[in-house]
Amino acid sequence: MSDIVSRKIELRRAARARRDAVPADIRAEAVRAISIRIAADSGFDGVGVVGAYLPIGSELDPRPAMSALADRGLRLAVPAIVDGDLEFRELRGDAPLLDQGLGTVAPGPGAARLAPDVLLVPLLAFDRRCARIGYGKGFYDRAIARLLVAKPHLLTIGLAFDAQEVDEVPAEPHDRFLDRILTESGVRVPSAAASRS
């Protein structure tokens, strides 16, 4: 096992524990602050589709922000796992959600497949470069790479708690950096010295 892989394994363990330990009041404040920030963000004007996620475990809950975006007339899509990759399917209030495994649910195969213009991304940890670490399956790295082919101006936004920030996320060539991270205290953008992939 390479050094970077072992560092990622340890970071995932520690990051999940930190995220799990975020107190309920901080969790609620983060959801509220991020929802307000997204609802007021003019960067979503003219956007057709926002991809988001339905939270599992201690992930920051994006659903209030998603509701605010839907109120602005944007279409919402959430990931479904199809043949080991993510496919974004339209989320409609009247459509049933099906178990996807790994604790996730998604609209069924009859839902419209959409290519998001903006993607709200869950994570375990992030750093000042807006590098992220997820659960280790590479779902979002592959999805972002694929979406960028169809949508070169895709905007990727990680949603996290301040407690999830670390000094450095070990990055491999396939790892995707995000355009920004939203937390309860504000917006993080990549530092000027950061290299982007």
Short mmCIF file of C-alpha atoms in Angstrom, two decimals:
data_model
loop_
_atom_site.label_atom_id
_atom_site.label_comp_id
_atom_site.label_asym_id
_atom_site.label_seq_id
_atom_site.Cartn_x
_atom_site.Cartn_y
_atom_site.Cartn_z
CA MET A 1 0.00 0.00 0.00
CA SER A 2 1.42 3.39 -1.00
CA ASP A 3 2.07 6.10 1.56
CA ILE A 4 -0.59 8.37 0.05
CA VAL A 5 -3.23 5.63 0.18
CA SER A 6 -2.47 4.88 3.83
CA ARG A 7 -2.58 8.61 4.64
CA LYS A 8 -5.99 8.86 2.98
CA ILE A 9 -7.31 5.91 4.97
CA GLU A 10 -6.23 7.50 8.24
CA LEU A 11 -7.58 10.91 7.20
CA ARG A 12 -10.96 9.40 6.34
CA ARG A 13 -11.18 7.73 9.75
CA ALA A 14 -10.25 10.90 11.64
CA ALA A 15 -12.39 13.16 9.44
CA ARG A 16 -15.49 11.01 9.85
CA ALA A 17 -15.03 11.07 13.63
CA ARG A 18 -14.70 14.87 13.62
CA ARG A 19 -17.75 15.28 11.40
CA ASP A 20 -19.77 12.89 13.54
CA ALA A 21 -18.81 14.95 16.62
CA VAL A 22 -20.13 18.29 15.29
CA PRO A 23 -22.68 19.41 17.92
CA ALA A 24 -26.35 19.70 16.95
CA ASP A 25 -26.40 23.50 17.39
CA ILE A 26 -23.39 23.98 15.09
CA ARG A 27 -24.92 21.54 12.62
CA ALA A 28 -28.19 23.51 12.55
CA GLU A 29 -26.35 26.84 12.24
CA ALA A 30 -24.28 25.54 9.34
CA VAL A 31 -27.35 24.31 7.46
CA ARG A 32 -29.09 27.65 8.05
CA ALA A 33 -26.08 29.81 7.09
CA ILE A 34 -25.33 27.83 3.93
CA SER A 35 -28.99 27.84 2.88
CA ILE A 36 -29.18 31.62 3.26
CA ARG A 37 -25.91 32.09 1.38
CA ILE A 38 -27.03 29.88 -1.51
CA ALA A 39 -30.52 31.43 -1.66
CA ALA A 40 -28.98 34.90 -2.04
CA ASP A 41 -26.13 33.91 -4.39
CA SER A 42 -26.57 35.66 -7.74
CA GLY A 43 -24.17 33.10 -9.22
CA PHE A 44 -27.15 30.75 -9.49
CA ASP A 45 -29.02 33.20 -11.77
CA GLY A 46 -29.36 31.70 -15.22
CA VAL A 47 -28.38 28.23 -14.01
CA GLY A 48 -30.67 25.49 -15.30
CA VAL A 49 -29.78 22.44 -13.22
CA VAL A 50 -28.19 22.06 -9.80
CA GLY A 51 -26.88 18.66 -8.80
CA ALA A 52 -26.93 17.98 -5.08
CA TYR A 53 -27.05 15.00 -2.73
CA LEU A 54 -29.42 13.51 -0.21
CA PRO A 55 -27.42 13.32 3.03
CA ILE A 56 -26.31 10.12 4.70
CA GLY A 57 -24.89 9.80 8.18
CA SER A 58 -23.44 13.05 9.49
CA GLU A 59 -23.13 14.80 6.12
CA LEU A 60 -24.20 18.44 6.07
CA ASP A 61 -27.86 18.51 5.02
CA PRO A 62 -28.27 20.42 1.72
CA ARG A 63 -32.06 19.97 1.50
CA PRO A 64 -33.00 23.46 2.79
CA ALA A 65 -30.61 24.99 0.24
CA MET A 66 -32.07 22.74 -2.45
CA SER A 67 -35.58 23.95 -1.55
CA ALA A 68 -34.43 27.56 -1.86
CA LEU A 69 -33.00 26.83 -5.30
CA ALA A 70 -36.17 25.04 -6.39
CA ASP A 71 -38.14 28.11 -5.26
CA ARG A 72 -36.00 30.12 -7.70
CA GLY A 73 -37.10 27.82 -10.53
CA LEU A 74 -33.96 25.70 -10.83
CA ARG A 75 -34.22 21.99 -11.60
CA LEU A 76 -32.63 19.67 -9.06
CA ALA A 77 -30.82 16.41 -9.71
CA VAL A 78 -29.37 13.90 -7.28
CA PRO A 79 -26.99 11.01 -7.92
CA ALA A 80 -28.03 7.45 -8.55
CA ILE A 81 -25.41 4.70 -8.62
CA VAL A 82 -25.50 3.01 -12.02
CA ASP A 83 -22.87 0.42 -12.98
CA GLY A 84 -20.44 1.78 -10.39
CA ASP A 85 -20.76 5.43 -11.43
CA LEU A 86 -23.02 8.37 -10.63
CA GLU A 87 -25.90 9.32 -12.91
CA PHE A 88 -27.77 12.51 -11.99
CA ARG A 89 -31.55 12.10 -12.02
CA GLU A 90 -34.15 14.80 -11.63
CA LEU A 91 -35.52 15.12 -8.11
CA ARG A 92 -39.23 15.85 -8.06
CA GLY A 93 -41.31 16.12 -4.92
CA ASP A 94 -43.89 13.62 -6.14
CA ALA A 95 -41.48 10.91 -7.28
CA PRO A 96 -40.60 7.93 -5.08
CA LEU A 97 -37.00 7.38 -4.01
CA LEU A 98 -35.41 3.95 -4.33
CA ASP A 99 -32.73 2.37 -2.13
CA GLN A 100 -29.32 2.58 -3.83
CA GLY A 101 -27.27 0.77 -1.22
CA LEU A 102 -24.50 2.44 0.80
CA GLY A 103 -27.25 4.23 2.76
CA THR A 104 -28.38 6.28 -0.24
CA VAL A 105 -31.67 6.74 -2.06
CA ALA A 106 -32.36 8.20 -5.50
CA PRO A 107 -35.15 8.68 -8.02
CA GLY A 108 -35.84 5.58 -10.08
CA PRO A 109 -34.62 4.86 -13.62
CA GLY A 110 -37.69 6.55 -15.12
CA ALA A 111 -36.56 9.96 -13.84
CA ALA A 112 -35.01 12.38 -16.31
CA ARG A 113 -31.21 12.22 -16.54
CA LEU A 114 -29.73 15.71 -16.20
CA ALA A 115 -26.26 17.24 -16.52
CA PRO A 116 -25.85 19.78 -13.70
CA ASP A 117 -24.44 23.27 -14.27
CA VAL A 118 -23.59 23.51 -10.56
CA LEU A 119 -22.76 20.55 -8.35
CA LEU A 120 -23.10 20.59 -4.53
CA VAL A 121 -20.68 17.97 -3.25
CA PRO A 122 -20.48 16.13 0.10
CA LEU A 123 -17.10 15.41 1.66
CA LEU A 124 -15.27 14.12 4.70
CA ALA A 125 -12.44 16.68 4.77
CA PHE A 126 -11.07 19.60 2.76
CA ASP A 127 -8.06 21.90 2.76
CA ARG A 128 -7.27 25.50 1.78
CA ARG A 129 -6.75 24.43 -1.85
CA CYS A 130 -10.34 23.16 -1.94
CA ALA A 131 -9.01 19.64 -2.27
CA ARG A 132 -11.54 17.19 -0.84
CA ILE A 133 -11.55 13.67 0.39
CA GLY A 134 -14.63 11.51 0.12
CA TYR A 135 -15.33 7.92 1.02
CA GLY A 136 -12.69 6.46 -1.27
CA LYS A 137 -14.79 5.05 -4.11
CA GLY A 138 -14.00 7.91 -6.53
CA PHE A 139 -17.67 8.46 -7.46
CA TYR A 140 -17.48 12.25 -7.45
CA ASP A 141 -14.01 12.46 -9.03
CA ARG A 142 -15.25 10.42 -12.01
CA ALA A 143 -18.59 12.23 -12.17
CA ILE A 144 -16.95 15.68 -12.19
CA ALA A 145 -14.47 14.63 -14.87
CA ARG A 146 -17.30 13.30 -17.02
CA LEU A 147 -19.58 16.32 -16.46
CA LEU A 148 -16.80 18.75 -17.40
CA VAL A 149 -16.78 17.26 -20.90
CA ALA A 150 -20.44 18.23 -21.42
CA LYS A 151 -20.39 21.32 -19.17
CA PRO A 152 -16.90 22.92 -19.26
CA HIS A 153 -18.08 25.71 -16.95
CA LEU A 154 -19.40 23.32 -14.31
CA LEU A 155 -19.16 24.94 -10.87
CA THR A 156 -18.33 22.53 -8.03
CA ILE A 157 -19.15 23.55 -4.46
CA GLY A 158 -18.35 21.44 -1.42
CA LEU A 159 -20.64 21.68 1.62
CA ALA A 160 -18.95 21.12 4.96
CA PHE A 161 -18.57 22.13 8.58
CA ASP A 162 -15.59 24.24 9.66
CA ALA A 163 -14.49 21.24 11.74
CA GLN A 164 -13.82 19.30 8.52
CA GLU A 165 -10.96 21.56 7.40
CA VAL A 166 -7.50 19.99 7.60
CA ASP A 167 -3.99 21.25 6.85
CA GLU A 168 -3.64 19.13 3.72
CA VAL A 169 -5.63 16.54 1.85
CA PRO A 170 -3.28 14.07 0.13
CA ALA A 171 -4.05 14.32 -3.59
CA GLU A 172 -3.44 11.91 -6.43
CA PRO A 173 -3.60 12.81 -10.14
CA HIS A 174 -7.23 11.64 -10.48
CA ASP A 175 -8.46 13.68 -7.50
CA ARG A 176 -10.62 16.69 -8.40
CA PHE A 177 -10.28 20.00 -6.59
CA LEU A 178 -13.48 21.97 -5.99
CA ASP A 179 -14.16 25.55 -7.04
CA ARG A 180 -15.25 26.55 -3.54
CA ILE A 181 -16.29 25.20 -0.15
CA LEU A 182 -19.19 26.58 1.90
CA THR A 183 -19.16 26.23 5.69
CA GLU A 184 -21.01 27.87 8.56
CA SER A 185 -18.36 30.62 8.75
CA GLY A 186 -18.19 31.54 5.08
CA VAL A 187 -16.89 30.70 1.63
CA ARG A 188 -13.48 29.13 0.99
CA VAL A 189 -11.88 29.52 -2.41
CA PRO A 190 -8.60 27.90 -3.46
CA SER A 191 -5.53 29.69 -2.17
CA ALA A 192 -3.51 31.49 -4.85
CA ALA A 193 -0.64 29.04 -4.46
CA ALA A 194 -2.82 25.98 -4.92
CA SER A 195 -2.32 23.80 -7.94
CA ARG A 196 -5.55 22.75 -9.62
CA SER A 197 -6.30 19.50 -11.40
#
